[in-house]
Every structure is written in C-alpha cells, then in structure tokens.
Coordinates of C-alpha atoms and ligand atoms in Angstrom, one line a residue:
M1 CA -15.1 -134.2 -177.8
M2 CA -15.7 -133.5 -174.3
N3 CA -15.1 -137.6 -173.8
I4 CA -12.2 -137.3 -175.4
W5 CA -11.1 -134.3 -172.6
Q6 CA -12.3 -136.3 -169.9
D7 CA -10.4 -139.5 -171.1
L8 CA -7.5 -137.2 -171.3
Q9 CA -7.9 -135.6 -168.3
E10 CA -8.0 -138.7 -166.3
K11 CA -4.9 -140.7 -168.1
Q12 CA -3.3 -137.1 -166.5
R13 CA -4.2 -137.9 -163.2
G14 CA -3.7 -141.6 -163.0
T15 CA 0.0 -141.2 -164.3
A16 CA 1.0 -138.0 -162.9
D17 CA 3.3 -139.6 -160.3
R18 CA 5.1 -141.9 -162.7
K19 CA 8.4 -141.0 -163.2
I20 CA 9.1 -140.1 -166.8
A21 CA 12.4 -141.5 -167.0
T22 CA 10.5 -144.9 -166.4
L23 CA 9.2 -144.7 -170.0
F24 CA 12.6 -145.5 -171.1
D25 CA 12.6 -149.0 -169.6
A26 CA 10.9 -149.5 -173.1
P27 CA 14.1 -150.1 -175.3
D28 CA 12.2 -148.2 -178.0
R29 CA 11.3 -145.4 -176.4
A30 CA 12.8 -142.7 -177.7
E31 CA 11.7 -144.3 -181.5
D32 CA 8.7 -144.6 -180.8
F33 CA 8.3 -140.9 -179.3
S34 CA 10.1 -139.0 -181.7
L35 CA 10.1 -138.1 -185.5
R36 CA 11.9 -137.5 -188.1
T37 CA 11.8 -135.9 -191.2
Q38 CA 14.6 -136.3 -194.0
F39 CA 15.8 -132.9 -192.4
M40 CA 15.3 -133.1 -188.9
L41 CA 14.2 -134.9 -185.4
F42 CA 11.6 -134.1 -182.9
D43 CA 12.2 -135.8 -180.0
Y44 CA 9.0 -135.6 -177.0
A45 CA 10.4 -139.2 -175.7
K46 CA 11.1 -136.9 -172.7
T47 CA 7.5 -136.1 -172.0
N48 CA 5.4 -138.1 -170.0
I49 CA 3.0 -139.0 -172.9
D50 CA 2.9 -142.7 -173.3
A51 CA 0.8 -144.7 -176.2
E52 CA -2.6 -144.4 -174.4
A53 CA -2.1 -140.7 -173.8
R54 CA -0.8 -139.9 -177.9
A55 CA -3.8 -142.3 -179.0
A56 CA -6.0 -140.4 -177.2
L57 CA -4.7 -136.8 -178.5
L58 CA -4.7 -137.7 -181.8
R59 CA -8.2 -138.6 -181.4
L60 CA -8.7 -134.4 -181.0
V61 CA -7.2 -134.7 -184.3
D62 CA -10.2 -136.7 -185.8
E63 CA -12.9 -135.2 -183.9
A64 CA -11.9 -131.5 -184.8
E65 CA -11.1 -132.4 -188.5
V66 CA -7.6 -130.8 -188.6
P67 CA -7.0 -132.3 -191.9
R68 CA -10.2 -131.4 -193.6
R69 CA -9.6 -127.7 -192.1
R70 CA -5.9 -128.2 -192.9
D71 CA -7.0 -128.8 -196.3
A72 CA -9.7 -125.6 -196.4
M73 CA -7.0 -123.8 -195.2
F74 CA -4.0 -124.9 -198.3
A75 CA -7.9 -124.2 -200.6
G76 CA -7.8 -120.8 -200.3
A77 CA -11.3 -121.2 -198.2
P78 CA -12.5 -117.8 -195.8
I79 CA -11.0 -119.7 -192.7
N80 CA -10.4 -116.5 -191.0
E81 CA -14.6 -116.1 -190.3
T82 CA -14.5 -113.3 -188.1
E83 CA -12.9 -111.4 -190.8
G84 CA -14.1 -113.1 -193.7
R85 CA -11.3 -114.0 -195.1
A86 CA -8.5 -116.8 -196.6
V87 CA -5.7 -118.1 -194.4
L88 CA -3.3 -118.3 -197.3
H89 CA 0.4 -117.1 -196.3
T90 CA 1.6 -121.1 -197.2
A91 CA 0.7 -119.5 -200.9
L92 CA 3.8 -117.3 -200.9
R93 CA 5.7 -120.1 -200.8
N94 CA 4.2 -122.1 -203.0
L95 CA 7.0 -122.0 -205.5
D96 CA 6.3 -125.3 -208.0
G97 CA 2.8 -125.9 -206.7
G98 CA -0.7 -125.6 -208.2
P99 CA -3.1 -122.9 -208.7
I100 CA -4.7 -121.6 -205.5
E101 CA -8.4 -119.8 -205.8
V102 CA -10.0 -117.3 -203.8
E103 CA -13.3 -115.8 -205.0
G104 CA -12.7 -117.8 -207.9
A105 CA -9.5 -116.4 -209.0
D106 CA -6.4 -118.0 -209.2
V107 CA -3.9 -115.9 -206.8
M108 CA -0.8 -117.3 -208.0
P109 CA -0.3 -115.2 -210.6
P110 CA 0.4 -111.9 -208.7
V111 CA 2.1 -113.6 -206.2
R112 CA 4.9 -114.1 -208.4
D113 CA 5.2 -111.3 -210.3
T114 CA 5.6 -109.7 -206.4
L115 CA 8.3 -112.0 -205.9
A116 CA 9.9 -111.4 -209.1
R117 CA 9.4 -108.1 -208.6
M118 CA 11.0 -108.2 -204.9
R119 CA 13.7 -109.9 -206.2
S120 CA 15.1 -107.6 -209.4
F121 CA 14.7 -104.7 -206.7
A122 CA 16.8 -106.8 -203.9
D123 CA 19.5 -107.0 -206.7
Q124 CA 19.0 -103.9 -207.3
I125 CA 19.6 -102.5 -204.4
R126 CA 22.5 -105.1 -203.4
D127 CA 24.5 -103.9 -206.3
S128 CA 23.6 -99.4 -205.8
A129 CA 25.7 -97.7 -203.0
I130 CA 23.2 -98.3 -200.7
T131 CA 25.0 -99.8 -197.5
D132 CA 22.3 -99.5 -194.8
V133 CA 18.3 -100.8 -194.6
V134 CA 16.1 -99.7 -192.2
N135 CA 13.1 -101.8 -191.9
I136 CA 10.4 -99.5 -190.3
G137 CA 7.1 -101.8 -188.8
I138 CA 6.1 -103.3 -186.1
G139 CA 4.4 -106.9 -184.9
G140 CA 4.6 -109.0 -187.9
S141 CA 6.1 -106.2 -190.0
D142 CA 9.3 -106.5 -187.8
L143 CA 9.1 -109.8 -186.2
G144 CA 9.4 -112.2 -189.0
P145 CA 12.4 -110.5 -190.8
A146 CA 14.2 -109.3 -187.5
M147 CA 14.0 -112.8 -186.4
A148 CA 15.3 -114.3 -189.9
T149 CA 17.7 -111.9 -190.5
R150 CA 19.4 -112.4 -186.8
A151 CA 19.0 -116.2 -187.7
L152 CA 20.7 -115.8 -191.3
T153 CA 23.8 -113.6 -190.2
P154 CA 26.2 -116.1 -192.0
Y155 CA 24.7 -115.5 -194.8
H156 CA 24.5 -111.9 -195.1
D157 CA 26.2 -110.6 -198.2
G158 CA 24.1 -107.7 -199.1
P159 CA 23.7 -104.2 -197.3
R160 CA 23.3 -104.3 -193.2
C161 CA 20.1 -104.5 -192.2
H162 CA 18.2 -102.1 -189.2
F163 CA 14.8 -103.0 -187.9
V164 CA 13.0 -99.7 -186.1
S165 CA 9.6 -100.8 -184.4
N166 CA 8.7 -98.8 -180.9
V167 CA 6.8 -95.4 -180.9
D168 CA 9.8 -94.6 -178.5
G169 CA 11.7 -91.8 -180.5
A170 CA 14.8 -94.0 -178.4
H171 CA 14.6 -96.7 -180.9
I172 CA 14.7 -94.6 -184.5
A173 CA 17.2 -92.2 -182.6
D174 CA 19.3 -94.6 -181.8
T175 CA 19.0 -96.2 -185.4
L176 CA 19.4 -93.5 -187.6
R177 CA 22.5 -92.4 -185.6
G178 CA 25.6 -93.3 -187.5
L179 CA 23.6 -94.1 -191.0
D180 CA 24.4 -91.7 -193.8
A181 CA 21.1 -91.0 -195.2
K182 CA 22.5 -90.7 -198.5
T183 CA 23.5 -94.3 -198.8
T184 CA 20.5 -95.4 -197.1
L185 CA 17.5 -97.2 -197.9
V186 CA 14.0 -97.2 -196.1
I187 CA 11.9 -99.8 -195.9
V188 CA 8.2 -98.6 -194.9
A189 CA 6.7 -102.6 -193.4
S190 CA 3.1 -101.7 -192.7
K191 CA 0.2 -104.7 -193.9
T192 CA -2.4 -101.6 -193.2
F193 CA -0.4 -98.7 -193.7
T194 CA -1.8 -96.6 -190.5
T195 CA -0.3 -98.7 -187.5
I196 CA 0.7 -95.2 -185.5
E197 CA 4.0 -95.8 -184.4
T198 CA 4.7 -97.3 -188.4
M199 CA 3.5 -94.6 -189.5
T200 CA 5.0 -91.6 -186.8
N201 CA 8.6 -93.5 -187.3
A202 CA 7.8 -93.3 -191.3
R203 CA 7.8 -89.7 -190.9
T204 CA 10.9 -89.0 -188.5
A205 CA 13.1 -91.4 -190.9
R206 CA 11.5 -89.5 -193.9
A207 CA 11.9 -85.8 -192.2
W208 CA 15.8 -87.2 -191.1
M209 CA 16.6 -88.1 -194.6
Q210 CA 15.2 -84.6 -195.9
D211 CA 17.5 -82.8 -193.5
H212 CA 20.7 -85.0 -194.1
G213 CA 20.9 -84.8 -197.8
G214 CA 19.2 -88.2 -198.6
D215 CA 16.2 -88.3 -201.1
P216 CA 13.3 -90.2 -199.9
A217 CA 11.3 -90.3 -203.2
T218 CA 14.4 -93.0 -204.4
Q219 CA 15.7 -93.9 -200.7
F220 CA 11.8 -95.0 -199.6
A221 CA 9.8 -98.6 -200.4
A222 CA 6.8 -99.7 -199.2
L223 CA 5.4 -103.0 -198.4
S224 CA 1.4 -103.2 -197.8
T225 CA -1.9 -104.0 -198.7
A226 CA -2.8 -100.1 -198.8
E227 CA -1.4 -99.3 -202.1
D228 CA -3.2 -95.8 -202.0
K229 CA -2.4 -95.1 -198.8
T230 CA 1.9 -96.1 -199.7
A231 CA 0.7 -93.4 -202.8
E232 CA -0.6 -90.9 -200.4
F233 CA 2.9 -91.3 -198.5
G234 CA 4.8 -90.4 -201.3
I235 CA 6.3 -94.0 -202.1
N236 CA 6.9 -94.3 -205.5
S237 CA 4.7 -97.3 -206.9
A238 CA 7.4 -99.1 -208.5
Q239 CA 9.2 -99.4 -204.9
V240 CA 5.7 -100.7 -203.5
F241 CA 5.5 -104.1 -202.8
G242 CA 1.6 -105.4 -202.4
F243 CA 0.1 -107.8 -201.0
E244 CA -3.4 -109.7 -199.9
D245 CA -5.6 -109.3 -196.8
W246 CA -5.6 -113.0 -196.6
V247 CA -1.4 -112.9 -195.5
G248 CA -1.5 -112.5 -192.0
G249 CA 1.0 -109.7 -190.0
R250 CA 2.3 -112.6 -188.1
Y251 CA 2.8 -115.0 -190.9
S252 CA 3.6 -112.5 -193.3
V253 CA 7.5 -113.0 -193.6
W254 CA 7.4 -115.1 -196.5
G255 CA 6.1 -111.9 -199.2
P256 CA 7.0 -108.7 -199.6
I257 CA 7.4 -108.1 -196.0
G258 CA 10.4 -110.2 -195.8
L259 CA 11.9 -107.8 -198.3
S260 CA 14.5 -106.7 -196.0
L261 CA 16.0 -110.3 -195.6
M262 CA 15.8 -111.0 -198.9
I263 CA 18.3 -107.6 -199.2
A264 CA 21.0 -109.3 -196.8
I265 CA 20.7 -112.5 -197.9
G266 CA 20.2 -112.3 -201.6
P267 CA 17.1 -113.7 -203.9
K268 CA 18.7 -117.0 -204.0
A269 CA 19.1 -117.8 -200.4
F270 CA 15.5 -116.0 -199.7
D271 CA 14.4 -118.6 -202.3
S272 CA 16.0 -121.3 -200.2
F273 CA 14.0 -120.3 -197.2
L274 CA 10.9 -120.2 -198.9
R275 CA 11.4 -123.8 -200.4
G276 CA 12.2 -125.1 -196.5
A277 CA 8.3 -123.4 -196.0
Q278 CA 7.3 -125.8 -198.7
E279 CA 8.6 -128.5 -197.4
M280 CA 7.1 -128.5 -194.3
D281 CA 4.1 -127.5 -196.0
R282 CA 4.0 -130.4 -198.0
H283 CA 5.1 -132.6 -194.7
F284 CA 2.2 -131.2 -193.0
C285 CA -0.3 -131.9 -195.8
A286 CA 1.1 -135.5 -196.5
A287 CA 1.9 -136.9 -193.6
D288 CA -0.3 -139.0 -191.2
P289 CA -1.5 -137.7 -188.1
A290 CA 0.6 -139.7 -185.6
E291 CA 3.9 -139.2 -187.6
N292 CA 3.2 -135.4 -188.4
M293 CA 5.6 -133.1 -186.7
P294 CA 3.3 -130.1 -186.7
M295 CA 0.3 -132.0 -185.2
L296 CA 2.6 -134.0 -182.4
L297 CA 4.2 -130.5 -181.3
A298 CA 0.3 -129.2 -181.2
L299 CA -0.7 -132.5 -179.5
V300 CA 2.7 -132.0 -177.1
G301 CA 1.8 -128.6 -176.4
I302 CA -2.1 -129.0 -175.9
W303 CA -1.1 -132.2 -173.7
H304 CA 1.3 -129.6 -171.3
N305 CA -1.4 -126.5 -171.1
Q306 CA -4.8 -128.0 -171.4
I307 CA -4.1 -131.4 -170.0
C308 CA -1.8 -131.0 -167.3
G309 CA -2.4 -127.4 -166.7
H310 CA 0.8 -125.9 -167.0
A311 CA 0.1 -122.1 -168.1
T312 CA 3.8 -121.4 -169.8
R313 CA 6.0 -123.1 -172.3
A314 CA 9.7 -121.8 -172.5
V315 CA 11.3 -121.8 -175.8
L316 CA 14.8 -122.2 -175.5
P317 CA 17.1 -122.7 -178.9
Y318 CA 20.9 -123.6 -178.1
D319 CA 21.7 -121.1 -181.3
Q320 CA 22.6 -117.9 -180.6
R321 CA 21.4 -116.7 -183.8
L322 CA 17.6 -117.9 -182.8
E323 CA 17.6 -115.5 -180.1
M324 CA 14.6 -113.5 -181.2
L325 CA 13.0 -117.0 -182.1
P326 CA 10.9 -116.5 -178.7
D327 CA 9.4 -113.0 -179.6
Y328 CA 8.5 -114.1 -182.4
L329 CA 7.0 -117.3 -181.4
Q330 CA 5.7 -114.8 -178.5
Q331 CA 3.8 -113.0 -181.3
L332 CA 3.0 -115.9 -183.2
E333 CA 1.3 -118.3 -180.5
M334 CA 0.1 -115.6 -178.4
E335 CA -1.9 -113.6 -180.8
S336 CA -3.0 -116.6 -182.8
N337 CA -4.6 -118.4 -179.9
G338 CA -5.0 -115.9 -177.0
K339 CA -8.6 -116.0 -177.3
G340 CA -11.3 -116.6 -175.1
V341 CA -14.2 -117.0 -177.3
Q342 CA -14.8 -120.3 -179.6
M343 CA -15.4 -119.7 -183.5
D344 CA -19.5 -120.3 -182.5
G345 CA -18.9 -117.6 -180.1
S346 CA -19.6 -119.8 -177.1
D347 CA -16.7 -119.2 -174.2
S348 CA -14.1 -121.3 -174.2
P349 CA -14.5 -124.3 -172.0
R350 CA -10.4 -124.3 -171.3
H351 CA -7.6 -122.3 -171.1
T352 CA -6.3 -121.8 -174.8
G353 CA -3.2 -120.3 -175.5
P354 CA 0.1 -120.4 -172.9
V355 CA 2.7 -117.7 -172.0
V356 CA 5.7 -118.2 -174.6
W357 CA 8.7 -117.2 -173.4
G358 CA 12.2 -118.2 -173.0
A359 CA 16.0 -117.2 -174.4
A360 CA 18.8 -118.8 -176.3
G361 CA 20.8 -121.1 -174.0
T362 CA 23.4 -121.0 -172.6
N363 CA 22.6 -117.4 -171.3
G364 CA 19.2 -118.6 -170.4
Q365 CA 21.0 -121.0 -167.8
H366 CA 22.8 -118.5 -166.0
A367 CA 19.5 -116.6 -166.0
F368 CA 15.6 -118.4 -164.8
Y369 CA 17.0 -122.2 -165.2
Q370 CA 16.7 -121.8 -161.5
L371 CA 13.1 -121.5 -161.2
I372 CA 13.1 -123.9 -164.7
H373 CA 14.9 -126.8 -162.0
Q374 CA 13.5 -126.2 -158.7
G375 CA 10.6 -123.8 -158.9
T376 CA 7.2 -124.7 -157.9
R377 CA 5.4 -124.4 -161.3
V378 CA 6.3 -127.1 -164.1
I379 CA 7.7 -125.4 -167.7
P380 CA 7.5 -127.7 -170.1
C381 CA 10.7 -126.7 -172.0
E382 CA 11.0 -127.0 -175.5
F383 CA 14.8 -126.9 -177.0
L384 CA 16.3 -126.4 -180.6
V385 CA 19.5 -127.5 -181.4
A386 CA 21.9 -128.0 -184.8
A387 CA 24.1 -130.3 -185.2
K388 CA 26.5 -128.3 -186.5
G389 CA 27.9 -124.7 -186.1
H390 CA 28.6 -122.2 -188.9
E391 CA 32.0 -121.9 -187.4
P392 CA 34.2 -124.7 -188.3
D393 CA 37.4 -123.4 -186.1
L394 CA 34.9 -123.7 -183.3
R395 CA 33.9 -126.4 -183.2
H396 CA 34.7 -127.0 -179.5
H397 CA 32.3 -124.1 -178.7
H398 CA 29.7 -126.4 -180.5
D399 CA 30.2 -129.3 -178.7
L400 CA 30.3 -127.5 -175.8
L401 CA 26.7 -126.1 -176.9
I402 CA 25.3 -129.2 -177.7
A403 CA 26.7 -130.7 -174.4
N404 CA 24.8 -127.8 -172.5
C405 CA 21.4 -128.4 -174.1
L406 CA 21.2 -132.2 -173.6
A407 CA 22.3 -131.5 -170.1
Q408 CA 19.4 -129.3 -169.3
S409 CA 16.6 -131.9 -170.8
E410 CA 18.1 -135.1 -169.2
A411 CA 18.7 -132.8 -165.6
L412 CA 15.2 -131.6 -166.2
M413 CA 13.7 -135.2 -166.2
R414 CA 16.2 -136.8 -164.2
G415 CA 16.4 -134.5 -161.3
R416 CA 18.4 -135.4 -158.0
S417 CA 17.1 -137.4 -155.0
L418 CA 17.6 -136.5 -151.6
D419 CA 19.9 -139.1 -151.4
E420 CA 21.7 -138.3 -153.8
A421 CA 22.5 -135.0 -152.9
R422 CA 23.5 -136.1 -149.1
A423 CA 25.6 -138.3 -150.5
I424 CA 27.0 -135.3 -152.1
M425 CA 26.9 -133.3 -149.2
R426 CA 28.7 -136.5 -147.5
D427 CA 31.6 -136.2 -149.9
A428 CA 31.7 -132.0 -149.7
G429 CA 32.8 -133.0 -146.1
L430 CA 29.3 -132.5 -144.7
S431 CA 27.7 -134.0 -141.7
G432 CA 24.8 -134.4 -139.3
D433 CA 22.5 -131.4 -138.9
E434 CA 24.5 -129.5 -141.3
L435 CA 24.2 -131.9 -143.7
E436 CA 20.7 -132.4 -144.0
R437 CA 20.3 -128.5 -144.0
Q438 CA 22.4 -127.8 -147.3
A439 CA 21.1 -131.4 -148.6
R440 CA 17.5 -130.0 -149.2
H441 CA 18.6 -127.4 -151.3
R442 CA 20.2 -129.3 -153.6
V443 CA 17.5 -131.6 -154.5
F444 CA 15.9 -131.5 -157.7
P445 CA 12.3 -132.5 -158.3
G446 CA 12.9 -134.0 -161.8
N447 CA 10.2 -135.4 -164.0
R448 CA 10.2 -132.2 -165.8
P449 CA 9.2 -132.5 -169.6
S450 CA 10.4 -131.2 -172.2
T451 CA 11.1 -131.8 -175.8
T452 CA 14.1 -131.4 -178.4
L453 CA 14.7 -130.0 -182.3
V454 CA 17.3 -131.1 -184.0
Y455 CA 18.6 -129.7 -187.2
E456 CA 21.6 -130.4 -189.3
T457 CA 22.4 -126.4 -189.3
L458 CA 20.2 -123.2 -189.2
D459 CA 20.5 -122.1 -193.1
P460 CA 17.7 -120.9 -195.4
F461 CA 15.9 -123.8 -195.9
T462 CA 16.4 -125.0 -192.2
L463 CA 14.5 -122.0 -191.1
G464 CA 12.3 -121.7 -193.0
Q465 CA 10.9 -125.1 -192.0
I466 CA 11.1 -124.3 -188.4
I467 CA 8.8 -121.5 -189.0
A468 CA 6.8 -123.1 -190.7
L469 CA 6.1 -125.9 -188.5
Y470 CA 5.2 -123.7 -185.6
E471 CA 3.2 -121.8 -187.6
H472 CA 1.3 -125.1 -188.7
R473 CA 1.4 -125.6 -184.8
V474 CA -0.3 -122.7 -183.9
F475 CA -2.9 -124.0 -186.4
V476 CA -3.8 -127.4 -184.9
E477 CA -3.8 -126.1 -181.3
G478 CA -6.2 -123.4 -182.7
I479 CA -8.3 -125.8 -184.6
I480 CA -8.6 -128.3 -181.8
L481 CA -9.3 -125.3 -179.2
G482 CA -12.3 -124.3 -181.5
I483 CA -11.0 -121.0 -181.7
N484 CA -9.8 -118.4 -184.5
S485 CA -6.0 -118.1 -184.7
F486 CA -5.8 -115.3 -187.3
D487 CA -7.7 -112.8 -186.2
Q488 CA -6.3 -110.5 -183.4
W489 CA -9.4 -108.1 -181.8
G490 CA -7.8 -107.4 -178.5
V491 CA -5.1 -105.6 -179.9
E492 CA -7.6 -102.8 -180.3
L493 CA -9.3 -101.5 -177.1
G494 CA -5.5 -100.4 -176.0
K495 CA -4.9 -98.8 -179.0
E496 CA -8.5 -96.7 -179.5
L497 CA -7.5 -95.7 -175.4
A498 CA -4.1 -94.6 -176.5
K499 CA -6.0 -92.5 -179.5
S500 CA -7.9 -90.9 -177.0
L501 CA -5.6 -90.2 -174.3
Q502 CA -2.8 -88.3 -176.2
P503 CA -4.6 -85.0 -176.3
L504 CA -4.6 -85.5 -172.5
I505 CA -1.1 -86.3 -172.5
E506 CA -0.3 -83.1 -174.6
G507 CA -2.2 -81.1 -172.3
E508 CA -4.8 -80.4 -174.5
V509 CA -7.7 -82.2 -172.8
S510 CA -8.1 -82.2 -169.4
A511 CA -7.9 -85.9 -167.6
E512 CA -11.9 -85.2 -165.9
G513 CA -14.0 -88.1 -166.1
K514 CA -11.0 -90.6 -166.3
D515 CA -10.7 -93.1 -163.3
G516 CA -8.5 -91.9 -160.8
S517 CA -5.4 -93.8 -161.3
T518 CA -4.8 -92.6 -165.0
A519 CA -5.6 -89.0 -164.0
S520 CA -3.1 -88.9 -161.3
L521 CA -0.2 -90.7 -163.3
I522 CA -0.8 -87.8 -166.2
S523 CA -0.8 -85.2 -164.0
Y524 CA 2.5 -86.5 -162.2
I525 CA 3.6 -86.9 -165.9
H526 CA 2.8 -83.1 -166.9
Q527 CA 4.3 -82.0 -163.5
H528 CA 7.7 -84.1 -163.7
R529 CA 8.2 -83.2 -167.8
D530 CA 8.9 -79.4 -168.3
Ligands
F6P601 O1 -0.3 -105.8 -183.1 C1 -1.8 -105.7 -183.8 C2 -0.9 -106.1 -185.5 O2 -2.0 -105.9 -186.4 C3 -0.2 -107.4 -185.8 O3 -1.1 -108.3 -186.2 C4 0.1 -106.6 -186.8 O4 1.4 -107.7 -187.5 C5 1.4 -105.2 -186.2 O5 -0.1 -105.1 -185.7 C6 1.6 -104.6 -187.2 O6 0.5 -104.4 -188.1 P1 0.5 -103.6 -189.8 O7 1.4 -104.6 -190.4 O8 -0.8 -103.0 -190.6 O9 1.4 -101.9 -189.3

C-alpha cells in the first residue's frame, strides 16, 4: 500500500502546476471523467485527476480489498471491530433482497415486521387528530430525519414535523410554544435511550404535555434499541419501534429513526426513499470500481485530502431543501472517519477524515465563496443540483439556480488572470498606477477543483440514493485509510466531563482541583447568573 501512496504523491507533485482547464484539450475529458447511472450524473472532470492518477487511485481500492470488505459488510460480518458488531443499515432497505444472517439468524423477518408496524402506526397518526409531531433526538437520531424531512417538503401530506435536539432549553421551549399538547405526538428517538440531551428534553416534553391537557400514555412513541429503558420511561410498548445495535446512529434514518419522516410523507413515499437507497446499494455492489459512483467519489476525496493536502471539503447543494445536507454529512463523515488510530491499533500514517462544511447555494455565494475563490487555501467543492425543480411556475428561478451552480465550478477552474483583470479595468476607464493597483485585487487564481452531482429532481427515491451514495463513500474512504468508520469513541470524554461538571455548575461541589481556566469560568458564571 505504501508504494501506491508514494506513487500518488509523486504524481500529484508532478502535475500540481498543471491547469485543470488544459485537461479539456482532450475532447472526451468530460465523458471520461464522469459517471452516469440510470438516475444521476457525477462529474469529476473539473479536478486535476488524470488517467494515470485515477489508475493509481483505483489501485488503492484493490490493495485495501474494498470489494471484499464491502461484501463482508453487506453479509453481516462483524466489521465494526472495536464494538464487535455487524454494520447492517443496508438491511433496513433490503426491501426485496434475500436473507442476511447475523450470528446464524436471519435479521430480515424482524426488520420487515418493524417496518410493517411503522407503516401502520404512521397511517394511524396521519388519519388521527394529531397536527404536530415533535421528534426528540440528537446526532443520528435527529439529523437524518430532520434533513430528509426538510429535503422532501413537497411530499408532505401528514402532520407538521418539528425536531428538538439541543439540551439548551431554548430549543424545546421555542418548539413547544404554540403547539397544542392535545394534538401533538412526541417521538423520543434514541438508540441507547440514555443520551442526556434527549432524555432531558423528553422529560420536559412529558411534563409540558401533562400540564397542558395531553396524554403522554398515548401521545409518546419511542425509537430505540433499549426497549427496557423505553418501558421504564413509561412508553406504551405498542408505540415502541426497536432496532438492533448493528444500525449505527448516523446510518439509522432508514429504520425506526425515520418514523417522523414516514409520518410526514407517508409510508409509500418512505418506501420509495428506501428503494432509492437500495438502488445505490445495488450499484455499489455490482459496478466495477472504475464505474462505481461511491468508490469514485471516495477516491476523489482521498486525492484532494490525503494526496493534495486540502484539509476541508465544501458540500454545496444548489437545492434549498438540501440546506441541512452539510450538517448531516458533517456527522456522517466526521464522526465516521475522524479517527487517528487504525484498525490494528497503530497511529494513522496520514490525515484521516476532512473537515466537511458548506451551505445551500446560492446563499453561500454571498457569504463564504469569496474565500473559496480568492483565499489562500484550496477548498475542493462538491456541488449538487437537480435538473428540475418542484415549482413548474418558477422555472426561471430554477434556470438561474443551475446557471449559478455551473458558473461557480467554471469560475473556480478558470479563474481570471492579471491580464484579463487589467483589460476589465481598462474597459472601466482606469489606467496607470490605479489600474495596476486595482487589477491585482480582481485576479482569481483558478485551478480550484470541484465535482458536480446532477439528478433529475429531489424526490424520495433520489434522496435515498444521494444519502446511500455518501454513506458508501465514507465506508470506502474508511477502508482505504484503514480505520473503523463505525465507532465514535471520540465523543465520550466530553460526555463524561460534562457529567462530572454538572454538580460544580449547580454549586453543589467546589471547583477546587479543576484547572484554573475552568474554575474561573465557573466562578464568573456563578457571579453573573443569580
Ligand atoms: O454523538 C454521539 C452519538 O452516540 C451519535 O453517534 C449518535 O447518533 C448520538 O450520540 C445520539 O445517540 P442516541 O441515539 O443513542 O441518543
């Protein structure tokens, strides 16, 4: 493996000064460096990856045995080694696939039963007097359903859905204000049913419902692997939807954690969402690496992050309803691949997951694109855009949206030279020193890489495909980096310290023994809050 990394590094050094735009001298560049499935087009032609670099990147897939590891994941092998678990979110969308065995038992019958129960519960809620659903969860128990519910707004024909995650009382207070406790369903979504934020919010919601004439016994549902704890909380078992520990939190939107989405869009549209993901699973399992969208997306990511050294990647959906995709992908990618130790316990010899960030276009253009175009750091950009919007009467908006999206990737690649800037200044009537001074500020270095994913329209099927595409990309990157993408020990220390700090904040225990900074922050807070 070492040689391939070195080889890639050398190739990168040898082509670093090449203009991406010159790669289009080859007439088939766009076709050669893009992938089409029946449903979408992934274009990575506007990167500095050439045929040799791609061939070397594909050797990483071979060396890391990505296809074998992929098959092991789909077959239910315990690939999450630090937790001794299988990784089977794909079973949740295995709608018409065969059996999948974990420890000798087929997991599909219970998966299908739970899905059937979710469908009938969702229908029952949609046909009832319930007007509002409040999903209380955090991380994977919030971001998936919240992002997908927002993305599929045009398909909402059920009760309004709200999402409460932060332990900050402001979040639940602002959400519950204005809701009618008698017509609200509260869904407590927590894989472990111990997460402090979720349990605190759940208790607050229960008290609110009791105080405002609702009935928590019938108006609470739970989504969890810990059915004993949901019973302890007092949730009627008929309204508890369980799942197994082989579904990771950030991969859980496909099962019970997606219940709020199913209630919003209906079981049929939710099925279509699952089918989209299943379609991407099939593509991921069947396509050759060079034609495999998740693998190529991963390799482009590795090229930019590990080989070129660009520490961040921007996700830029030109699709307002995907405004939460960057937040969702932050958890998916950074919680999965933000690791420093490899599977075998050794330190990773290279940087692992990149910083993922972004916002919907065109809003981002008026906020942070300045830095993307003229800043000193290169930020590889991942654009997403639909060929067709959901507002046929507003087609001119959509045309403008697409024009902006394509303009950005073109501008990033082409840039603007000093001579071009001078010519513009001259046309604006400037000359001499003033022209020279001004022109430099109008230079765009260009040669900044981006990819673009185009899909027909953001319907449930397509959203399912997009999410599964990114899930598999994270998997492939993780395998190539030799890390376990499916644990998240890095969130534990902060949780433990928060627990131990709580009595200090409440004033029950002295801050003695804490570091000076923490002690003085606590003291300042105590002086200023009562
Ligand atoms: O942030 C850590 C984490 O464990 C995530 O992985 C998970 O999605 C989130 O907390 C919520 O956990 P739970 O669903 O158990 O409440």
